[in-house]
Amino acid sequence: MALEMGRVEMWVCAKAFSSSANLGPGYDVLALAHDAYYDVVCVRKSEKTFVSRVTGAYEVPREGNNAIAAAEATLESLGADMGVEIWVHKGVPPGRGLGSSGATAAATVKAIELLLGKALDPNVAVRAAAEGERAATGSAHADNVAASYLGGLVMVMYNPLQVVQLGFPKVKFIVATPWFDVPEGKTGQARRVLPNEVSLSDLVTMTSGALAVVEGLKRGDSSLLARGLEMDPVVTPARSKLIPCYNEVYKAAKDAGALAVTISGAGPSIIILGDEGSAKAVIEKWKSCGIEASYKEVEVAKGASATTPPHV
Amino acid sequence: MALEMGRVEMWVCAKAFSSSANLGPGYDVLALAHDAYYDVVCVRKSEKTFVSRVTGAYEVPREGNNAIAAAEATLESLGADMGVEIWVHKGVPPGRGLGSSGATAAATVKAIELLLGKALDPNVAVRAAAEGERAATGSAHADNVAASYLGGLVMVMYNPLQVVQLGFPKVKFIVATPWFDVPEGKTGQARRVLPNEVSLSDLVTMTSGALAVVEGLKRGDSSLLARGLEMDPVVTPARSKLIPCYNEVYKAAKDAGALAVTISGAGPSIIILGDEGSAKAVIEKWKSCGIEASYKEVEVAKGASATTPPHV
């Protein structure tokens, strides 16, 4: 019995933070990790790869959990002919535009790296984690996973996937989340509302907007950042229609002094560059529309890293 | 007589360098000043604003010279109820995609600031210089003037115009120029060949490309810079058709080891991230197409600054 106990593998765990993708004009390219929420994923060696346990603040399915696809891609990248048993401790609310599946995938990749004592090239690691995104949303876009895996501000290039860590800007902002029921396949819907084509002049606006966001964050220039965050004539206007009372909420935040407001990822959460006064105005406005909402003041988060197993 | 001689105003002169706009995916947004060529513009007080003298390597008209519009906008911005006599010493070849009119406009603005001993806010200065661009090309795009005025790597936002100096990256590259006759209104033509709309997926590519160009330049990461410079599925392919033998020239440069090739501004000059071997291959290839061409190895240039009157 004692001998058998000795053979039980220990859980090896990693923590990965939530993130906001797009940041206005940086559609599918930019993302920022923040300390609003985090997932912990623990793994141990196993014959096959499966999720044995889900705990934490939010329920997600064990079957088809995107940790599985991320884990399989990671094991393959590491040349490991084995499986892992996975424990997902869910802290990032799913379906709110906060990179929930991305955090799971990033934590899964990092936990397996730690378990095997091997580090992947960041591009390979993010590609593996993006396979989790493909399982979760049908497209292997890598902005959220790159942010949760690398931390800070990141950019992504595709075909082939290449991620660039752009630094850990010192910025405080508000993440506000409405808790109305979102439909199944929300991210897919949020992609379908986008136009297939954009005008050349909108392209120019978005290019300079994305550059302004990055430069504003790097400099800590909130005025430049604010202008950049709102230089999106394409994605934010289209997606704002999926968020109840978005225009009223936007106006309430600006009236309360916010420098900029935009959608976090595919929504419905929003990012507010402003203080708690504007956050409270947003929550009030959503309430008056019949929608419960909450906010967190957040800072930029580090990348996925080792942690201890959660207390449950 | 001695008294009258004493009343002759002295020329006050400023120098501004050539520039390459766009840098691949940064259409109408990014530009880089370089030391391939420069203009000197001298001014002195006068009742009305006019160009009295044109010297230098290239001929440009006195009537309707874009220095006049830039000077008038500058004087108005400075609240100066006067005119200036202008001497344009032309060193940047016109019509080659090297920001020739932008260099004239930037030097004009700076020379008037020096003449009056007053400095403009950079955004106001570039807006004044861009009025020169409107006179020269029909559109007040400000990328070239911003680069020539501020120096280094710049980005531009429009409505309202805001320029951001992104630094003075240490990078060497080749500017190669074919000397075939370009049509009148070449820049306008180079704008008309562009599509009115681009796909959302091309937008994503160009956004990340522009970010990669800036980050690559800032880091001195030539691999990232090279990837960024060529991430333009829209503007460069359309405009390359206006440049004889572009595809052959592109291939010759890459075969000779260049990391990246793209069009400088509206063309026909090209930028090569590579050494003199690739430059020579380009010149040879253009020659075999019956086109005279030349190249310069360049570095990033400073902004417009005071200088002495040219020796002529």
Coordinates of C-alpha atoms in Angstrom, one line a residue:
Chain A
M1 CA 0.0 0.0 0.0
A2 CA 2.8 2.4 1.0
L3 CA 4.6 1.4 -2.2
E4 CA 1.6 2.0 -4.3
M5 CA 1.1 5.4 -2.7
G6 CA 4.6 6.2 -3.7
R7 CA 3.8 5.6 -7.3
V8 CA 1.0 8.2 -7.4
E9 CA 2.2 11.0 -9.7
M10 CA 2.1 14.5 -8.3
W11 CA 0.1 17.3 -10.0
V12 CA 2.3 19.9 -11.7
C13 CA 0.4 23.2 -12.1
A14 CA 0.6 26.4 -14.0
K15 CA -1.3 29.7 -13.7
A16 CA -2.3 31.9 -16.7
F17 CA -4.1 35.2 -16.6
S18 CA -7.1 36.5 -18.5
S19 CA -6.6 38.8 -21.5
S20 CA -8.2 41.4 -23.7
A21 CA -7.7 40.9 -27.4
N22 CA -7.9 43.4 -30.2
L23 CA -7.6 46.6 -28.1
G24 CA -9.8 48.5 -30.6
P25 CA -8.0 48.5 -34.0
G26 CA -5.7 45.6 -33.4
Y27 CA -8.2 43.0 -34.6
D28 CA -6.7 39.4 -34.3
V29 CA -3.3 40.9 -33.8
L30 CA -2.9 42.7 -30.4
A31 CA -3.7 41.4 -26.9
L32 CA -2.9 42.3 -23.4
A33 CA -2.8 40.0 -20.4
H34 CA -4.3 41.4 -17.2
D35 CA -4.9 40.3 -13.6
A36 CA -8.7 40.4 -13.7
Y37 CA -8.9 36.6 -13.5
Y38 CA -6.7 33.6 -13.9
D39 CA -7.0 29.8 -14.5
V40 CA -4.8 27.1 -12.9
V41 CA -4.3 24.0 -14.9
C42 CA -2.6 20.9 -13.3
V43 CA -1.3 17.9 -15.2
R44 CA 0.2 14.5 -14.3
K45 CA 1.4 11.7 -16.5
S46 CA -1.2 9.3 -17.9
E47 CA -1.7 6.8 -20.6
K48 CA -4.2 9.0 -22.5
T49 CA -4.9 12.7 -22.4
F50 CA -8.2 13.7 -20.7
V51 CA -9.7 16.1 -18.2
S52 CA -10.4 14.3 -15.0
R53 CA -11.4 17.2 -12.9
V54 CA -12.9 20.7 -13.2
T55 CA -13.1 23.0 -10.2
G56 CA -13.1 26.7 -9.7
A57 CA -15.6 29.5 -10.0
Y58 CA -17.0 28.6 -13.4
E59 CA -18.2 25.3 -14.9
V60 CA -16.7 24.1 -18.1
P61 CA -17.2 20.6 -19.7
R62 CA -14.6 17.9 -19.2
E63 CA -15.4 16.3 -22.6
G64 CA -14.0 18.4 -25.4
N65 CA -12.4 20.9 -23.1
N66 CA -9.9 22.9 -25.0
A67 CA -7.2 21.9 -22.6
I68 CA -7.2 18.5 -24.3
A69 CA -6.3 19.8 -27.8
A70 CA -3.7 22.2 -26.3
A71 CA -2.2 19.3 -24.3
E72 CA -2.1 17.0 -27.3
A73 CA -0.4 19.6 -29.4
T74 CA 2.1 20.4 -26.7
L75 CA 3.0 16.7 -26.1
E76 CA 3.5 16.3 -29.8
S77 CA 5.7 19.4 -30.0
L78 CA 7.8 18.1 -27.2
G79 CA 8.1 14.7 -28.8
A80 CA 6.5 13.1 -25.7
D81 CA 4.9 9.7 -26.4
M82 CA 2.5 9.9 -23.5
G83 CA -0.7 11.4 -22.2
V84 CA -1.6 13.7 -19.4
E85 CA -4.4 13.7 -16.9
I86 CA -5.7 17.3 -16.6
W87 CA -7.3 19.2 -13.8
V88 CA -8.8 22.5 -14.9
H89 CA -9.4 25.0 -12.1
K90 CA -11.4 27.7 -13.8
G91 CA -11.1 31.3 -12.7
V92 CA -11.7 33.2 -15.9
P93 CA -15.4 33.5 -16.8
P94 CA -16.1 31.8 -20.1
G95 CA -17.8 33.6 -23.0
R96 CA -17.1 37.1 -21.7
G97 CA -14.4 38.2 -24.2
L98 CA -11.7 37.8 -21.5
G99 CA -9.7 35.0 -23.1
S100 CA -11.0 32.3 -20.9
S101 CA -10.2 29.4 -23.2
G102 CA -6.9 31.1 -24.0
A103 CA -5.9 31.1 -20.4
T104 CA -6.8 27.4 -20.0
A105 CA -4.7 26.6 -23.1
A106 CA -1.8 28.7 -22.0
A107 CA -1.8 27.2 -18.5
T108 CA -2.0 23.7 -20.0
V109 CA 1.0 24.2 -22.3
K110 CA 3.1 25.7 -19.4
A111 CA 2.1 22.9 -17.0
I112 CA 3.2 20.3 -19.5
E113 CA 6.5 22.1 -20.1
L114 CA 7.0 22.1 -16.3
L115 CA 6.0 18.4 -15.9
L116 CA 8.5 17.4 -18.6
G117 CA 11.2 19.9 -17.6
K118 CA 11.4 21.1 -21.1
A119 CA 10.8 24.6 -22.5
L120 CA 9.3 25.1 -25.9
D121 CA 10.2 27.9 -28.3
P122 CA 7.5 30.6 -27.6
N123 CA 6.2 30.4 -31.2
V124 CA 5.8 26.6 -30.9
A125 CA 4.2 26.9 -27.5
V126 CA 1.6 29.5 -28.7
R127 CA 0.9 27.4 -31.8
A128 CA 0.1 24.4 -29.5
A129 CA -2.0 26.6 -27.3
A130 CA -3.8 27.9 -30.3
E131 CA -4.9 24.4 -31.2
G132 CA -6.9 24.7 -28.0
E133 CA -8.5 27.8 -29.4
R134 CA -9.4 26.0 -32.6
A135 CA -11.1 23.4 -30.5
A136 CA -13.0 26.0 -28.5
T137 CA -13.9 28.5 -31.2
G138 CA -13.3 26.9 -34.6
S139 CA -10.4 29.2 -35.5
A140 CA -6.8 29.0 -34.3
H141 CA -6.5 32.7 -33.7
A142 CA -3.7 33.1 -31.3
D143 CA -4.0 36.6 -29.8
N144 CA -5.5 35.6 -26.4
V145 CA -3.3 32.5 -26.0
A146 CA -0.2 34.5 -26.8
A147 CA -1.1 37.1 -24.2
S148 CA -1.9 34.5 -21.5
Y149 CA 1.2 32.5 -22.3
L150 CA 3.8 35.3 -22.7
G151 CA 2.1 37.9 -20.5
G152 CA 2.0 41.7 -21.1
L153 CA 1.3 43.2 -24.5
V154 CA 1.7 40.9 -27.5
M155 CA 1.3 40.9 -31.2
V156 CA 0.6 38.0 -33.5
M157 CA 1.5 37.3 -37.1
Y158 CA 0.0 34.4 -39.0
N159 CA 1.1 31.9 -41.7
P160 CA 3.5 31.0 -40.1
L161 CA 2.4 31.9 -36.6
Q162 CA 4.9 34.2 -35.0
V163 CA 4.4 36.0 -31.7
V164 CA 6.2 39.1 -30.4
Q165 CA 6.3 40.1 -26.8
L166 CA 6.0 43.9 -26.9
G167 CA 6.6 44.5 -23.2
F168 CA 4.9 44.9 -19.8
P169 CA 3.4 48.4 -19.9
K170 CA 2.5 50.0 -16.6
V171 CA -1.1 50.8 -17.1
K172 CA -4.2 50.5 -15.0
F173 CA -7.6 50.2 -16.6
I174 CA -11.1 48.8 -15.9
V175 CA -12.5 45.6 -17.2
A176 CA -16.3 45.7 -17.0
T177 CA -18.4 42.6 -17.6
P178 CA -22.2 42.3 -18.2
W179 CA -23.6 39.0 -17.1
F180 CA -26.5 38.5 -19.5
D181 CA -26.8 35.1 -21.1
V182 CA -24.6 34.9 -24.2
P183 CA -25.5 32.4 -26.9
E184 CA -23.6 29.2 -27.6
G185 CA -20.9 29.9 -30.2
K186 CA -20.8 33.5 -29.3
T187 CA -17.2 34.0 -30.6
G188 CA -18.2 32.6 -34.0
Q189 CA -21.2 34.9 -34.1
A190 CA -18.9 37.9 -33.2
R191 CA -16.8 37.0 -36.2
R192 CA -19.8 36.7 -38.5
V193 CA -21.0 40.2 -37.8
L194 CA -17.8 41.6 -39.2
P195 CA -17.8 42.9 -42.8
N196 CA -15.8 40.9 -45.3
E197 CA -14.2 44.0 -46.8
V198 CA -13.1 47.3 -45.4
S199 CA -12.3 50.5 -47.2
L200 CA -8.7 51.6 -47.8
S201 CA -9.3 54.6 -45.7
D202 CA -10.5 52.5 -42.7
L203 CA -7.4 50.4 -43.2
V204 CA -5.3 53.5 -42.8
T205 CA -7.2 54.5 -39.7
M206 CA -6.8 51.0 -38.1
T207 CA -3.1 50.7 -39.0
S208 CA -2.3 54.0 -37.3
G209 CA -4.6 53.2 -34.4
A210 CA -2.9 49.9 -33.7
L211 CA 0.5 51.6 -33.8
A212 CA -0.9 54.3 -31.5
V213 CA -2.1 51.7 -29.0
V214 CA 1.3 50.0 -28.8
E215 CA 3.3 53.3 -28.7
G216 CA 0.8 54.8 -26.1
L217 CA 1.2 51.7 -23.9
K218 CA 5.0 51.6 -24.2
R219 CA 5.3 55.3 -23.4
G220 CA 2.6 55.4 -20.7
D221 CA 1.0 58.1 -22.8
S222 CA -2.6 57.8 -21.9
S223 CA -3.7 60.4 -24.4
L224 CA -2.1 58.5 -27.3
L225 CA -3.3 55.2 -26.0
A226 CA -6.9 56.6 -25.7
R227 CA -6.9 57.9 -29.2
G228 CA -5.5 54.6 -30.5
L229 CA -8.1 52.4 -28.6
E230 CA -10.9 54.2 -30.3
M231 CA -9.5 54.3 -33.9
D232 CA -11.5 51.3 -35.0
P233 CA -14.2 52.1 -37.6
V234 CA -14.8 48.5 -38.4
V235 CA -14.7 45.8 -35.7
T236 CA -15.9 47.6 -32.6
P237 CA -18.9 49.3 -34.2
A238 CA -20.0 45.9 -35.7
R239 CA -19.6 44.0 -32.5
S240 CA -21.1 46.7 -30.3
K241 CA -24.5 45.8 -31.7
L242 CA -24.2 42.4 -30.0
I243 CA -23.8 44.0 -26.6
P244 CA -27.1 45.3 -25.0
C245 CA -27.0 49.1 -24.3
Y246 CA -23.4 49.4 -25.6
N247 CA -23.9 52.9 -26.9
E248 CA -25.5 54.1 -23.6
V249 CA -22.8 52.4 -21.6
Y250 CA -20.1 54.0 -23.7
K251 CA -21.5 57.4 -23.3
A252 CA -21.9 57.0 -19.5
A253 CA -18.3 56.0 -19.2
K254 CA -17.1 59.0 -21.3
D255 CA -19.4 61.4 -19.5
A256 CA -17.9 60.2 -16.2
G257 CA -14.4 61.1 -17.5
A258 CA -13.1 57.9 -19.2
L259 CA -10.5 58.6 -21.8
A260 CA -11.4 55.6 -24.0
V261 CA -13.8 52.7 -24.1
T262 CA -13.6 49.7 -26.3
I263 CA -14.7 46.0 -26.5
S264 CA -12.6 43.3 -24.9
G265 CA -12.0 40.6 -27.4
A266 CA -15.2 39.5 -29.0
G267 CA -17.1 41.0 -26.1
P268 CA -19.4 41.5 -24.2
S269 CA -16.8 42.7 -21.6
I270 CA -15.5 46.2 -22.2
I271 CA -12.2 47.9 -21.4
I272 CA -12.3 51.4 -19.9
L273 CA -9.3 53.6 -19.8
G274 CA -10.5 55.6 -16.8
D275 CA -11.0 55.5 -13.1
E276 CA -13.6 53.8 -10.8
G277 CA -16.0 56.7 -11.3
S278 CA -16.4 55.7 -14.9
A279 CA -16.7 52.0 -14.0
K280 CA -19.5 52.8 -11.6
A281 CA -21.3 54.8 -14.2
V282 CA -21.1 51.9 -16.6
I283 CA -22.4 49.4 -14.0
E284 CA -25.3 51.8 -13.2
K285 CA -26.2 52.2 -16.8
W286 CA -26.2 48.5 -17.5
K287 CA -28.4 48.0 -14.4
S288 CA -30.8 50.6 -15.8
C289 CA -31.0 48.5 -18.9
G290 CA -31.8 45.4 -16.8
I291 CA -28.4 43.9 -17.0
E292 CA -26.2 42.9 -14.1
A293 CA -22.6 43.9 -14.5
S294 CA -19.4 44.1 -12.5
Y295 CA -16.0 45.6 -12.9
K296 CA -12.4 45.1 -11.9
E297 CA -9.6 47.5 -11.9
V298 CA -6.7 45.7 -13.5
E299 CA -3.0 45.9 -14.3
V300 CA -1.0 44.1 -16.9
A301 CA -0.2 40.5 -15.9
K302 CA 2.8 38.3 -16.3
G303 CA 2.9 35.2 -18.5
A304 CA 2.0 31.6 -17.6
S305 CA 4.0 30.3 -14.7
A306 CA 4.3 27.5 -12.2
T307 CA 2.0 27.5 -9.2
T308 CA 0.9 25.2 -6.5
P309 CA -2.3 23.1 -6.8
P310 CA -5.4 25.0 -5.9
H311 CA -7.1 24.6 -2.6
V312 CA -10.6 23.3 -3.2
Chain B
M1 CA 24.7 102.9 -50.6
A2 CA 26.4 101.4 -47.5
L3 CA 23.2 102.0 -45.6
E4 CA 21.1 100.3 -48.3
M5 CA 23.4 97.3 -48.4
G6 CA 22.9 97.1 -44.6
R7 CA 19.1 96.7 -45.2
V8 CA 19.4 93.6 -47.4
E9 CA 18.0 90.7 -45.4
M10 CA 20.1 87.7 -44.9
W11 CA 19.0 84.2 -46.1
V12 CA 18.0 81.9 -43.3
C13 CA 18.3 78.3 -44.4
A14 CA 17.1 74.8 -43.3
K15 CA 18.0 71.4 -44.6
A16 CA 15.6 68.4 -44.7
F17 CA 16.2 64.9 -45.8
S18 CA 14.5 62.5 -48.2
S19 CA 12.2 59.9 -46.9
S20 CA 10.5 56.6 -47.7
A21 CA 6.8 56.4 -46.9
N22 CA 4.7 53.3 -46.3
L23 CA 7.5 50.8 -45.6
G24 CA 5.3 48.1 -47.0
P25 CA 2.2 47.7 -44.9
G26 CA 2.2 51.2 -43.3
Y27 CA 0.3 52.8 -46.2
D28 CA -0.2 56.6 -45.5
V29 CA 0.9 56.0 -41.9
L30 CA 4.6 55.2 -41.6
A31 CA 7.7 56.9 -43.0
L32 CA 11.4 56.9 -42.4
A33 CA 13.8 59.8 -43.1
H34 CA 17.1 58.8 -44.7
D35 CA 20.3 60.4 -45.8
A36 CA 20.0 59.5 -49.5
Y37 CA 19.3 63.1 -50.5
Y38 CA 18.4 66.4 -49.0
D39 CA 16.9 69.8 -49.9
V40 CA 18.0 73.1 -48.6
V41 CA 15.4 75.9 -48.5
C42 CA 16.4 79.5 -47.6
V43 CA 14.0 82.3 -46.8
R44 CA 14.1 86.0 -46.1
K45 CA 11.4 88.5 -45.3
S46 CA 9.4 89.9 -48.1
E47 CA 6.1 91.6 -48.9
K48 CA 4.6 88.6 -50.6
T49 CA 5.5 84.9 -50.6
F50 CA 7.2 83.6 -53.7
V51 CA 10.0 81.4 -54.9
S52 CA 12.7 83.7 -56.4
R53 CA 15.4 81.1 -57.0
V54 CA 15.7 77.4 -57.7
T55 CA 19.2 75.8 -57.7
G56 CA 20.6 72.3 -57.1
A57 CA 20.7 69.0 -58.9
Y58 CA 17.1 68.9 -60.0
E59 CA 14.8 71.4 -61.7
V60 CA 11.5 72.3 -60.2
P61 CA 9.2 75.1 -61.1
R62 CA 9.2 78.4 -59.3
E63 CA 5.5 79.1 -60.0
G64 CA 3.3 76.8 -57.9
N65 CA 6.2 75.3 -56.1
N66 CA 4.9 73.5 -53.0
A67 CA 7.3 75.6 -50.8
I68 CA 4.8 78.5 -51.3
A69 CA 1.8 76.7 -49.9
A70 CA 3.9 75.4 -47.0
A71 CA 5.3 78.8 -46.3
E72 CA 1.9 80.5 -46.3
A73 CA 0.5 77.9 -43.9
T74 CA 3.5 78.3 -41.7
L75 CA 3.3 82.1 -41.6
E76 CA -0.4 81.9 -40.8
S77 CA 0.3 79.3 -38.0
L78 CA 2.9 81.7 -36.6
G79 CA 0.5 84.6 -36.8
A80 CA 3.1 86.5 -39.0
D81 CA 1.5 89.1 -41.2
M82 CA 4.3 89.1 -43.8
G83 CA 5.6 87.1 -46.8
V84 CA 8.9 85.3 -47.5
E85 CA 11.1 85.2 -50.5
I86 CA 12.1 81.5 -51.0
W87 CA 15.2 79.9 -52.5
V88 CA 14.8 76.2 -53.1
H89 CA 18.1 74.3 -53.5
K90 CA 16.9 70.9 -54.8
G91 CA 18.8 67.8 -53.8
V92 CA 16.0 65.2 -53.6
P93 CA 15.0 63.9 -57.1
P94 CA 11.3 64.7 -57.7
G95 CA 8.9 62.0 -58.7
R96 CA 10.9 59.0 -57.5
G97 CA 9.0 58.1 -54.4
L98 CA 11.6 59.6 -52.1
G99 CA 9.6 62.4 -50.5
S100 CA 11.0 65.2 -52.7
S101 CA 8.2 67.6 -52.2
G102 CA 8.0 66.6 -48.5
A103 CA 11.6 67.5 -48.0
T104 CA 11.0 70.9 -49.6
A105 CA 8.0 71.6 -47.4
A106 CA 9.7 70.4 -44.2
A107 CA 12.8 72.6 -44.9
T108 CA 10.5 75.6 -45.7
V109 CA 8.6 75.3 -42.5
K110 CA 11.8 74.9 -40.4
A111 CA 13.5 77.8 -42.3
I112 CA 10.6 80.1 -41.5
E113 CA 10.6 79.1 -37.8
L114 CA 14.3 79.9 -37.7
L115 CA 13.8 83.2 -39.5
L116 CA 11.2 84.3 -37.0
G117 CA 12.8 82.7 -34.0
K118 CA 9.7 80.8 -33.1
A119 CA 9.1 77.1 -32.8
L120 CA 5.8 75.5 -33.8
D121 CA 4.1 72.6 -32.1
P122 CA 5.2 69.6 -34.2
N123 CA 1.7 68.7 -35.2
V124 CA 1.1 72.3 -36.4
A125 CA 4.4 72.3 -38.2
V126 CA 3.6 69.1 -40.0
R127 CA 0.1 70.3 -40.8
A128 CA 1.6 73.4 -42.4
A129 CA 4.1 71.3 -44.4
A130 CA 1.3 69.0 -45.5
E131 CA -0.4 71.9 -47.2
G132 CA 2.7 71.9 -49.4
E133 CA 1.9 68.2 -50.2
R134 CA -1.6 69.1 -51.0
A135 CA -0.3 71.7 -53.5
A136 CA 2.1 69.1 -55.0
T137 CA 0.0 66.0 -55.1
G138 CA -3.6 67.0 -54.4
S139 CA -3.8 65.2 -51.1
A140 CA -2.5 66.5 -47.8
H141 CA -1.0 63.1 -46.7
A142 CA 1.6 63.9 -44.2
D143 CA 3.8 60.8 -43.9
N144 CA 6.8 62.1 -46.0
V145 CA 6.6 65.6 -44.5
A146 CA 6.5 64.3 -41.0
A147 CA 9.6 62.1 -41.6
S148 CA 11.5 65.0 -43.2
Y149 CA 10.5 67.4 -40.5
L150 CA 10.9 65.2 -37.4
G151 CA 13.5 62.8 -38.7
G152 CA 13.8 59.2 -38.0
L153 CA 10.8 56.9 -38.0
V154 CA 7.4 58.5 -37.7
M155 CA 3.7 57.6 -37.8
V156 CA 0.8 59.8 -38.7
M157 CA -2.8 59.9 -37.6
Y158 CA -5.4 61.9 -39.5
N159 CA -8.5 63.9 -38.6
P160 CA -7.1 65.6 -36.7
L161 CA -3.5 65.3 -37.9
Q162 CA -1.2 64.0 -35.2
V163 CA 2.4 62.9 -35.7
V164 CA 4.3 60.6 -33.5
Q165 CA 8.1 60.4 -33.6
L166 CA 8.9 56.7 -33.1
G167 CA 12.7 57.0 -32.7
F168 CA 15.9 57.0 -34.7
P169 CA 16.5 53.4 -35.4
K170 CA 20.1 52.3 -36.3
V171 CA 19.5 50.6 -39.6
K172 CA 21.3 50.6 -42.9
F173 CA 19.5 49.8 -46.1
I174 CA 19.6 50.4 -49.8
V175 CA 17.5 52.9 -51.8
A176 CA 17.6 52.0 -55.5
T177 CA 16.1 54.4 -58.0
P178 CA 15.2 53.7 -61.7
W179 CA 15.4 56.8 -63.9
F180 CA 12.8 56.1 -66.6
D181 CA 10.5 58.9 -67.4
V182 CA 7.6 59.0 -64.9
P183 CA 4.3 60.5 -66.0
E184 CA 3.0 63.9 -64.8
G185 CA 0.8 63.3 -61.7
K186 CA 2.5 60.0 -60.9
T187 CA 1.6 60.1 -57.2
G188 CA -2.1 60.5 -58.1
Q189 CA -1.9 57.6 -60.5
A190 CA -0.2 55.5 -57.8
R191 CA -3.1 56.2 -55.6
R192 CA -5.7 55.4 -58.3
V193 CA -4.3 51.9 -58.9
L194 CA -5.1 50.9 -55.3
P195 CA -8.3 49.0 -54.6
N196 CA -11.1 50.8 -52.8
E197 CA -11.7 47.9 -50.5
V198 CA -9.5 45.3 -48.8
S199 CA -10.5 42.0 -47.2
L200 CA -10.6 41.7 -43.4
S201 CA -7.9 39.1 -43.6
D202 CA -5.6 41.5 -45.5
L203 CA -6.3 44.2 -42.9
V204 CA -5.1 41.8 -40.2
T205 CA -2.0 41.0 -42.2
M206 CA -1.2 44.7 -42.7
T207 CA -1.9 45.7 -39.1
S208 CA 0.5 43.1 -37.8
G209 CA 3.0 43.9 -40.6
A210 CA 3.1 47.6 -39.7
L211 CA 3.6 46.7 -36.0
A212 CA 6.4 44.3 -37.0
V213 CA 8.1 47.0 -39.1
V214 CA 8.1 49.4 -36.1
E215 CA 9.1 46.8 -33.6
G216 CA 11.8 45.4 -35.9
L217 CA 13.3 48.8 -36.4
K218 CA 13.2 49.7 -32.7
R219 CA 14.9 46.4 -31.7
G220 CA 17.3 46.3 -34.6
D221 CA 15.8 42.9 -35.4
S222 CA 16.3 42.6 -39.1
S223 CA 14.4 39.3 -39.4
L224 CA 11.3 40.9 -37.8
L225 CA 11.7 44.0 -39.8
A226 CA 12.1 42.0 -43.0
R227 CA 9.0 40.0 -42.4
G228 CA 7.0 43.2 -41.6
L229 CA 8.2 45.1 -44.7
E230 CA 6.8 42.4 -47.0
M231 CA 3.5 41.9 -45.2
D232 CA 1.6 44.0 -47.6
P233 CA -0.9 42.1 -49.8
V234 CA -2.5 45.3 -51.0
V235 CA -0.5 48.4 -51.8
T236 CA 2.8 47.0 -52.9
P237 CA 1.4 44.5 -55.3
A238 CA -0.9 47.1 -56.9
R239 CA 1.9 49.7 -57.3
S240 CA 4.5 47.3 -58.4
K241 CA 2.7 47.1 -61.7
L242 CA 3.6 50.7 -62.4
I243 CA 7.3 49.9 -62.0
P244 CA 9.0 48.3 -65.1
C245 CA 10.5 44.9 -64.3
Y246 CA 9.6 45.1 -60.6
N247 CA 9.1 41.4 -60.2
E248 CA 12.4 40.6 -61.9
V249 CA 14.2 43.2 -59.9
Y250 CA 12.6 41.9 -56.7
K251 CA 13.7 38.4 -57.4
A252 CA 17.3 39.5 -58.3
A253 CA 17.6 41.3 -55.0
K254 CA 16.3 38.3 -53.0
D255 CA 18.5 35.9 -55.0
A256 CA 21.4 38.1 -54.1
G257 CA 20.6 37.7 -50.4
A258 CA 18.4 40.7 -49.6
L259 CA 16.2 40.1 -46.6
A260 CA 13.3 42.2 -47.9
V261 CA 12.4 44.5 -50.8
T262 CA 9.5 46.9 -51.0
I263 CA 8.5 50.1 -52.8
S264 CA 9.6 53.5 -51.4
G265 CA 6.5 55.7 -51.1
A266 CA 4.5 55.7 -54.4
G267 CA 7.6 54.4 -56.2
P268 CA 9.4 53.9 -58.5
S269 CA 12.3 53.8 -56.1
I270 CA 12.6 50.7 -53.9
I271 CA 14.0 49.9 -50.5
I272 CA 16.2 46.9 -50.1
L273 CA 17.0 45.5 -46.7
G274 CA 20.3 44.0 -47.8
D275 CA 23.9 44.7 -48.7
E276 CA 25.5 46.2 -51.8
G277 CA 25.5 42.8 -53.5
S278 CA 21.8 42.9 -53.7
A279 CA 21.9 46.5 -54.8
K280 CA 24.2 45.7 -57.7
A281 CA 22.0 42.8 -58.7
V282 CA 19.1 45.2 -58.9
I283 CA 20.9 47.7 -61.0
E284 CA 22.0 45.0 -63.4
K285 CA 18.5 43.6 -63.7
W286 CA 17.0 47.0 -64.4
K287 CA 19.8 47.6 -67.0
S288 CA 18.9 44.3 -68.7
C289 CA 15.4 45.7 -68.9
G290 CA 16.7 48.8 -70.6
I291 CA 16.3 51.0 -67.6
E292 CA 19.1 53.1 -66.0
A293 CA 19.2 52.9 -62.3
S294 CA 21.4 53.8 -59.3
Y295 CA 21.5 53.1 -55.6
K296 CA 22.6 54.6 -52.4
E297 CA 23.4 52.9 -49.1
V298 CA 21.6 55.0 -46.5
E299 CA 21.1 55.4 -42.8
V300 CA 18.2 57.0 -40.9
A301 CA 18.4 60.8 -41.0
K302 CA 17.7 63.5 -38.4
G303 CA 14.9 66.0 -38.8
A304 CA 14.9 69.4 -40.5
S305 CA 17.6 71.7 -39.1
A306 CA 19.4 75.0 -39.6
T307 CA 22.1 75.1 -42.2
T308 CA 24.2 77.6 -44.2
P309 CA 23.2 78.9 -47.6
P310 CA 24.3 76.5 -50.4
H311 CA 27.3 77.2 -52.5
V312 CA 26.2 77.5 -56.1

